[in-house]
Short mmCIF file of N, CA and C in Angstrom, two decimals:
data_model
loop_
_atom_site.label_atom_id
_atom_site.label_comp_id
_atom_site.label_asym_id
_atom_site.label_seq_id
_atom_site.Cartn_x
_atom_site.Cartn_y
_atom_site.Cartn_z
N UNK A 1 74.70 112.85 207.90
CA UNK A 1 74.85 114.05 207.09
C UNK A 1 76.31 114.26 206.69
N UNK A 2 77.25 114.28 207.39
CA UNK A 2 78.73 113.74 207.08
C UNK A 2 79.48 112.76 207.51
N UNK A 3 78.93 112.05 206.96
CA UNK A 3 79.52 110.89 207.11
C UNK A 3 80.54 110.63 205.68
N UNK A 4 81.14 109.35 205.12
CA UNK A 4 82.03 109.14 204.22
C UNK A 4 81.14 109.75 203.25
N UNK A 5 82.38 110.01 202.07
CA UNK A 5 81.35 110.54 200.57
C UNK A 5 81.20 109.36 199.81
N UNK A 6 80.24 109.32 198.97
CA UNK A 6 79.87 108.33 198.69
C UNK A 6 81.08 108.10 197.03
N UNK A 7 81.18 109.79 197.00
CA UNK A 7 82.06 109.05 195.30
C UNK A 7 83.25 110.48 195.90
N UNK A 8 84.47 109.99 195.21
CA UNK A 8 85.59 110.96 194.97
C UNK A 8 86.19 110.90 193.90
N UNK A 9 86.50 111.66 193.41
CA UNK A 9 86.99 112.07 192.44
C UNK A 9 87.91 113.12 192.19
N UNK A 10 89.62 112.22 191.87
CA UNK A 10 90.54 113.00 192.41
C UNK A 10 91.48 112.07 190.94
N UNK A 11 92.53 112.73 191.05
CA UNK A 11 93.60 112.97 189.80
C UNK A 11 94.52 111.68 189.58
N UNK A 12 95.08 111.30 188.85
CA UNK A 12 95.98 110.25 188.75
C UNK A 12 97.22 109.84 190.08
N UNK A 13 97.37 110.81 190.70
CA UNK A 13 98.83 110.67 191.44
C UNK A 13 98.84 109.47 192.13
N UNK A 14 99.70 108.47 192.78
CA UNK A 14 99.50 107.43 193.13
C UNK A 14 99.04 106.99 194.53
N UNK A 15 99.44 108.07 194.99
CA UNK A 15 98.63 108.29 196.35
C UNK A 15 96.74 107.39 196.28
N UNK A 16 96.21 108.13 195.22
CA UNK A 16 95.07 107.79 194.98
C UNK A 16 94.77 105.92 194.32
N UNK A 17 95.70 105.26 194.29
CA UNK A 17 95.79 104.34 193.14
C UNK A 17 96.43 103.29 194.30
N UNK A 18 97.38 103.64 195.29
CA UNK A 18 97.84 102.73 196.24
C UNK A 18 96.92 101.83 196.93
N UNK A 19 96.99 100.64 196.90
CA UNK A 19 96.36 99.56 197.92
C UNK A 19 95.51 100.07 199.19
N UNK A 20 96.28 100.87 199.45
CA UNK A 20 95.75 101.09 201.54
C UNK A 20 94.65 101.88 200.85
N UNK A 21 94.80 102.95 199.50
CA UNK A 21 93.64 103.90 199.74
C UNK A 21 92.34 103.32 199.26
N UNK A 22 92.88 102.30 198.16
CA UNK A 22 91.75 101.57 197.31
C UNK A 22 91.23 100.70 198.56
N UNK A 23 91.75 100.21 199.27
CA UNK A 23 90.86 99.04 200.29
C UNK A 23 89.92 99.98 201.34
N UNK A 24 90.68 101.57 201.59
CA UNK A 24 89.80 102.26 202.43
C UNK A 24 88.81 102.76 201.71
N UNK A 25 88.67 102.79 200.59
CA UNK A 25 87.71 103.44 199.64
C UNK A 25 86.57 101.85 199.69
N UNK A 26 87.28 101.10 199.22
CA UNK A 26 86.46 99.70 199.14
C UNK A 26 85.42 99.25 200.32
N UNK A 27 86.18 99.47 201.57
CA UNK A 27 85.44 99.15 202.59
C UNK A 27 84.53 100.35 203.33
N UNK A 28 84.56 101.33 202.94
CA UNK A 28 83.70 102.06 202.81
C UNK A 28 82.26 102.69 201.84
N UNK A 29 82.62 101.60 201.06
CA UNK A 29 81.48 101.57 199.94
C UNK A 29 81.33 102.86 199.29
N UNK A 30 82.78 103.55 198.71
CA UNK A 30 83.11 104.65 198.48
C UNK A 30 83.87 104.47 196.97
N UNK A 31 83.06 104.70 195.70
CA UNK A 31 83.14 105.01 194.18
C UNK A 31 84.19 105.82 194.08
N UNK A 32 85.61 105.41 193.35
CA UNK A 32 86.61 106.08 192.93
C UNK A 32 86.58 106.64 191.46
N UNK A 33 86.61 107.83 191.13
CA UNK A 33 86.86 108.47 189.61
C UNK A 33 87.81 108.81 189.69
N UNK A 34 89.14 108.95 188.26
CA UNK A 34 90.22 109.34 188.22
C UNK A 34 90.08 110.37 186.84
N UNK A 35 90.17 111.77 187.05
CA UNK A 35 90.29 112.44 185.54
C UNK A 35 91.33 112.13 185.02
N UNK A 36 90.81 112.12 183.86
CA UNK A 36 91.59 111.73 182.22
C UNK A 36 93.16 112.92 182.73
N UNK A 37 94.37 112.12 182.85
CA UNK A 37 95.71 112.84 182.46
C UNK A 37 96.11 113.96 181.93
N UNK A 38 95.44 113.85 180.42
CA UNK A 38 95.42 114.78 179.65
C UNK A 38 94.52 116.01 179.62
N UNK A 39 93.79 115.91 180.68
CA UNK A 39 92.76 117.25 181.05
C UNK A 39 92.06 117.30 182.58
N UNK A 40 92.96 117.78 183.06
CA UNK A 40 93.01 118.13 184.33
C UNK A 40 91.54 119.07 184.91
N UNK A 41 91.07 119.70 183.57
CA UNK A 41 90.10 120.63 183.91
C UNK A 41 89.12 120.12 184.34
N UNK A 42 88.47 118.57 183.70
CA UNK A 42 87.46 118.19 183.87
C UNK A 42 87.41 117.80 185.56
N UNK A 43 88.46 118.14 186.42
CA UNK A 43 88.52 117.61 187.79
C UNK A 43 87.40 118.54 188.61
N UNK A 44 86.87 118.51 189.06
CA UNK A 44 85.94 119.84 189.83
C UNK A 44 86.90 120.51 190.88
N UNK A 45 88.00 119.39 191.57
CA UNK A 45 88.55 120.33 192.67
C UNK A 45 89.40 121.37 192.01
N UNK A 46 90.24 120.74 190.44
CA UNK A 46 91.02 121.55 189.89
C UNK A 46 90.52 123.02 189.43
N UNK A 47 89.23 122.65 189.22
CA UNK A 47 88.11 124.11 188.85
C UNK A 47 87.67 124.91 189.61
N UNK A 48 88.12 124.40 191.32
CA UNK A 48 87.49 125.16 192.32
C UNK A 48 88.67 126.03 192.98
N UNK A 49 90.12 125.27 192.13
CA UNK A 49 91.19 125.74 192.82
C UNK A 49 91.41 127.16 191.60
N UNK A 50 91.12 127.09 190.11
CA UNK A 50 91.07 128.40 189.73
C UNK A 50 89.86 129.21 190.14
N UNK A 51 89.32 128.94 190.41
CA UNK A 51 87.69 130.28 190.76
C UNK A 51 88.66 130.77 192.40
N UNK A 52 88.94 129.84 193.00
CA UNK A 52 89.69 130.38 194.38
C UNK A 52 90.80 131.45 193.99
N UNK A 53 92.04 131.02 192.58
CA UNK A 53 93.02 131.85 192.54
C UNK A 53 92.13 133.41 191.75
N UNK A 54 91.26 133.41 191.24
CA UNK A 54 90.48 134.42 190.56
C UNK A 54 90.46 134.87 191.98
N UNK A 55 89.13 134.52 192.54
CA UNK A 55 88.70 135.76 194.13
C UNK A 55 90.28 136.09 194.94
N UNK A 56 91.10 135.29 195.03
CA UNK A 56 92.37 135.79 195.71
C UNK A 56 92.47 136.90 194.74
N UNK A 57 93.18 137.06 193.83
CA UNK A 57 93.59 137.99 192.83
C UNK A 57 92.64 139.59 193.30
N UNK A 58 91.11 138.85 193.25
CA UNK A 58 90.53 140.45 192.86
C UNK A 58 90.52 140.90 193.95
N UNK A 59 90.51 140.09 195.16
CA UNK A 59 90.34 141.07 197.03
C UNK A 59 91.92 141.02 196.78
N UNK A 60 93.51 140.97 196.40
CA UNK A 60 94.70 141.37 197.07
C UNK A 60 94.37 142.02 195.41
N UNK A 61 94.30 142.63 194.77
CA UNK A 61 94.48 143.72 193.15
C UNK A 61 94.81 144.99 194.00
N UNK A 62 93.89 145.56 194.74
CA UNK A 62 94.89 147.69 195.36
C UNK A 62 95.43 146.74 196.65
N UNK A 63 95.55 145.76 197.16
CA UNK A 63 96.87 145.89 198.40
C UNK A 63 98.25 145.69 197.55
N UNK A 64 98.51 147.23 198.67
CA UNK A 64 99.87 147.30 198.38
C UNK A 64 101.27 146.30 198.88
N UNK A 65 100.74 145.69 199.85
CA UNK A 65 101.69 144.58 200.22
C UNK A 65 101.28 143.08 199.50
N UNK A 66 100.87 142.05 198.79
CA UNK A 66 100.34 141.19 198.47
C UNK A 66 101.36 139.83 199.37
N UNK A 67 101.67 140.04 200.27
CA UNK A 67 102.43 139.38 200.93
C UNK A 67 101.30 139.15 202.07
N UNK A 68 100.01 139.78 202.68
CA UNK A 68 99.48 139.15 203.16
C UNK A 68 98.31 138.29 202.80
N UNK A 69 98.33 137.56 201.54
CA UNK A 69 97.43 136.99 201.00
C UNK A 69 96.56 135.77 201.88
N UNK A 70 97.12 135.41 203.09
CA UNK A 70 96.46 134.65 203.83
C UNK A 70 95.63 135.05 204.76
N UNK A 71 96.07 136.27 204.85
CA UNK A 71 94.93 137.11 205.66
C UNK A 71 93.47 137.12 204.89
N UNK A 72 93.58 137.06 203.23
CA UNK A 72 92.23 137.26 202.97
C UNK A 72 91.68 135.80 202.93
N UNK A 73 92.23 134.69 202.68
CA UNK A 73 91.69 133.56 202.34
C UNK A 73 90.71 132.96 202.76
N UNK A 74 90.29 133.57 204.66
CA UNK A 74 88.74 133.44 205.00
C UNK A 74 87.92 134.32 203.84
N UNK A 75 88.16 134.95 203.73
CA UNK A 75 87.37 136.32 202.87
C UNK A 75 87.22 135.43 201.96
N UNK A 76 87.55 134.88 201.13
CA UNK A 76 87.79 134.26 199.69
C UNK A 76 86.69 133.50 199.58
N UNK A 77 87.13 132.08 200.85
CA UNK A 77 86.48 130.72 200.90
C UNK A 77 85.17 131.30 201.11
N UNK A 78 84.77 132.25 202.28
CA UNK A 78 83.38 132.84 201.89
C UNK A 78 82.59 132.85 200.92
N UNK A 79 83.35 133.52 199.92
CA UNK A 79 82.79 134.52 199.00
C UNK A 79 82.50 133.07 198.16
N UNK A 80 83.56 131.87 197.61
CA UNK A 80 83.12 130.72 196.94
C UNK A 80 81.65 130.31 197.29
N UNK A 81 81.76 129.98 199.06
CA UNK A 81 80.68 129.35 199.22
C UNK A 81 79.81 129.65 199.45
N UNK A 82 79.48 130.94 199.25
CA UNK A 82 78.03 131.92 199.14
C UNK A 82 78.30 132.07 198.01
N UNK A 83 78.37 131.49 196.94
CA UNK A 83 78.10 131.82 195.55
C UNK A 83 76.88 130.53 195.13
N UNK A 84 75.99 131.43 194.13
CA UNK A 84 75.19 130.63 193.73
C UNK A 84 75.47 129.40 192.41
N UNK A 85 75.18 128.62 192.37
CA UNK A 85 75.66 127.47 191.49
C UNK A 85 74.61 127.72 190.54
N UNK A 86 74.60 127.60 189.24
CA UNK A 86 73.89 127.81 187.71
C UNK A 86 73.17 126.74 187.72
N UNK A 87 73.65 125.43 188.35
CA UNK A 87 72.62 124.61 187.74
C UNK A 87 71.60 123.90 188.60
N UNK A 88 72.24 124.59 190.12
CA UNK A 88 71.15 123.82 191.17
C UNK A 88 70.52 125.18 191.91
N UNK A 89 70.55 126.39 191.67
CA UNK A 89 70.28 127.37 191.75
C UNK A 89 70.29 128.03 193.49
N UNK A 90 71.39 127.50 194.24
CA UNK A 90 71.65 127.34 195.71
C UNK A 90 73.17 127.00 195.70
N UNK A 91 73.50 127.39 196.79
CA UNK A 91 75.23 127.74 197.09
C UNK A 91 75.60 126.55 197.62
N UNK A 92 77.29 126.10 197.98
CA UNK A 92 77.24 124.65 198.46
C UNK A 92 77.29 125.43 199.99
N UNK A 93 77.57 125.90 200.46
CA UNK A 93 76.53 126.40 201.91
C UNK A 93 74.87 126.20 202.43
N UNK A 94 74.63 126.70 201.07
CA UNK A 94 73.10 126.15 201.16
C UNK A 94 73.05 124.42 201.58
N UNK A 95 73.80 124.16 200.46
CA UNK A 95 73.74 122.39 200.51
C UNK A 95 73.64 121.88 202.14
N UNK A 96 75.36 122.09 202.24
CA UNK A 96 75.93 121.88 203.79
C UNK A 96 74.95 122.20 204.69
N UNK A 97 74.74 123.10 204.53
CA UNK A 97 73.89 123.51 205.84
C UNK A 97 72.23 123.55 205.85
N UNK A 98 71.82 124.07 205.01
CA UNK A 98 70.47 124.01 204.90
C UNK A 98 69.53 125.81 204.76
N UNK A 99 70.56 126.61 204.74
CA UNK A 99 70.69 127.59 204.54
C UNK A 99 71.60 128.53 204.01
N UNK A 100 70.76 129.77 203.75
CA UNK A 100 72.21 130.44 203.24
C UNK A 100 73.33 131.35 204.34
N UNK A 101 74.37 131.29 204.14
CA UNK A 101 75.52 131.96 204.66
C UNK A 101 75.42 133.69 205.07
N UNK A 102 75.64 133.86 206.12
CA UNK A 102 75.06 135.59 206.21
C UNK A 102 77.07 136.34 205.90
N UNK A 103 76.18 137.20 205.08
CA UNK A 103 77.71 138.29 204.58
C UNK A 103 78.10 138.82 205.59
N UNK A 104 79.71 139.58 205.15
CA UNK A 104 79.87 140.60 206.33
C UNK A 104 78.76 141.21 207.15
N UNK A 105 78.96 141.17 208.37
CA UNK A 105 77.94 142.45 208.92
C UNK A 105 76.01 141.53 208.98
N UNK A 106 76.15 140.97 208.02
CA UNK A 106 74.39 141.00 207.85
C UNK A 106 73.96 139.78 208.75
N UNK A 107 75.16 139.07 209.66
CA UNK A 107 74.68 138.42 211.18
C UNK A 107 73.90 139.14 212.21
N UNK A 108 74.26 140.54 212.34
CA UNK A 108 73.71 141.52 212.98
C UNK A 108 72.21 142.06 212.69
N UNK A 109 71.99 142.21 211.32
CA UNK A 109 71.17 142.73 210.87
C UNK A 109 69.81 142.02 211.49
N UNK A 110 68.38 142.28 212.16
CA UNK A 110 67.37 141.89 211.83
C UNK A 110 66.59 141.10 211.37
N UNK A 111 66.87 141.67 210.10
CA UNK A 111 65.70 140.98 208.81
C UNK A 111 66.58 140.21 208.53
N UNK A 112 68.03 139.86 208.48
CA UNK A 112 69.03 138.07 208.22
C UNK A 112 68.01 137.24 209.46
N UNK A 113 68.26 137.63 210.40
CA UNK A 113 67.62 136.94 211.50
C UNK A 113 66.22 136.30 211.54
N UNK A 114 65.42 137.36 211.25
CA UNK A 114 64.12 137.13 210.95
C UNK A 114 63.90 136.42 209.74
N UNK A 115 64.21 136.65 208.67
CA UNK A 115 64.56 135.65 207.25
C UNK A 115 64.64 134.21 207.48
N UNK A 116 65.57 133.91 208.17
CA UNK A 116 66.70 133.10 208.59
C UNK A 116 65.49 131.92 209.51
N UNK A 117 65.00 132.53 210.38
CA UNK A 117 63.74 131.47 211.25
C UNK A 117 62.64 131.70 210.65
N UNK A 118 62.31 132.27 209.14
CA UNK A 118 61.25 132.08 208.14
C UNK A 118 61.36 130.62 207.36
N UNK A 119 63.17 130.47 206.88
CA UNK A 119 63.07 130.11 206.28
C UNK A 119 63.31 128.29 206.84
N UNK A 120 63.92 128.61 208.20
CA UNK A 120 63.70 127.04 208.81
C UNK A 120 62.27 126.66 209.17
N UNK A 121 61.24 127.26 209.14
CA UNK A 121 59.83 127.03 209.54
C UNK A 121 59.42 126.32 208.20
N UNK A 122 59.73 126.55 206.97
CA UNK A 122 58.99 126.30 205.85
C UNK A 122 60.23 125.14 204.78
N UNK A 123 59.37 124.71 204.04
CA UNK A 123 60.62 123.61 203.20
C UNK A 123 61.99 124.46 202.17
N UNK A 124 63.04 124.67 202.26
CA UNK A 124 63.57 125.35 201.54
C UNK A 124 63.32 125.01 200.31
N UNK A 125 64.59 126.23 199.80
CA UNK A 125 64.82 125.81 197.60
C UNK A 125 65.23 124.39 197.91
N UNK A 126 66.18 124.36 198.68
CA UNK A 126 67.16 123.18 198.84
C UNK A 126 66.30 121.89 198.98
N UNK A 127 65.48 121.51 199.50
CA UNK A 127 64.88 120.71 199.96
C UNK A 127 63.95 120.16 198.68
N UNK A 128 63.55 121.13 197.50
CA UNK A 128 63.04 120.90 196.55
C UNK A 128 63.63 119.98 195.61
N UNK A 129 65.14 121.38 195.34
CA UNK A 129 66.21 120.60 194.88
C UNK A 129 66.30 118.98 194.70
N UNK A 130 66.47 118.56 195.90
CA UNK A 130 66.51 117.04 196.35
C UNK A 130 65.49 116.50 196.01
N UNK A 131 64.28 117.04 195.92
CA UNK A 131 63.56 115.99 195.68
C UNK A 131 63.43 115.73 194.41
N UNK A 132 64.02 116.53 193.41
CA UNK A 132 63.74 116.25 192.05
C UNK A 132 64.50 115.13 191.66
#
């Protein structure tokens, strides 16, 4: 389940392009993509690093100190990975795990709980997902 990824896909710098990384990529039977120079956007990590500076922005917008911005960054990475994805209609939490992520507070709650051993008894979205 985590084991090596099967493809990466990461930016020109040479780090990525050096011998040692290409032979560890090689011998791991691990597919290298490099985005195009000239458009950085098409990178997914580069796209995950603005949706991250967006949620920083809107949880530090009324603190009055913005000097503790690392304090929220659990808060943040949360909030990414309980977000639902448009085109697979499940969060990459869902993915990872096989379920969804419980919000502030709603570990406590009951019906998360009860939900929660409903939904490991039966085949998830996720599980559909995959099979398509």
């Amino acid at each position: 389940r985590y084991g090596y990824p099967r493809t990466i896909i990461s930016d020109n710098a040479r780090i990525f392009k050096g011998d040692k990384y290409v032979r560890l990529c090689q011998s791991h039977d691990i597919t290298t993509y490099y985005s195009p120079v000239y458009h950085q956007q098409s990178n997914p990590v580069e796209r995950r690093i603005q949706e991250l500076k967006k949620v920083m922005r809107a949880l530090l917008h009324n603190q009055h100190r913005k000097t503790n911005w690392d304090l929220q960054l659990p808060r943040a990475l949360q909030v990414l990975r309980g977000r639902v994805n448009a085109a697979t209609g499940v969060s990459s939490s869902e993915v990872l795990l096989g379920y969804r992520l419980p919000r502030e507070g709603e570990w406590e709650i009951p019906e998360y709980l009860a939900e929660r051993q409903r939904k490991q008894a039966r085949p998830t979205r996720l599980e559909n997902v995959i099979r398509r």
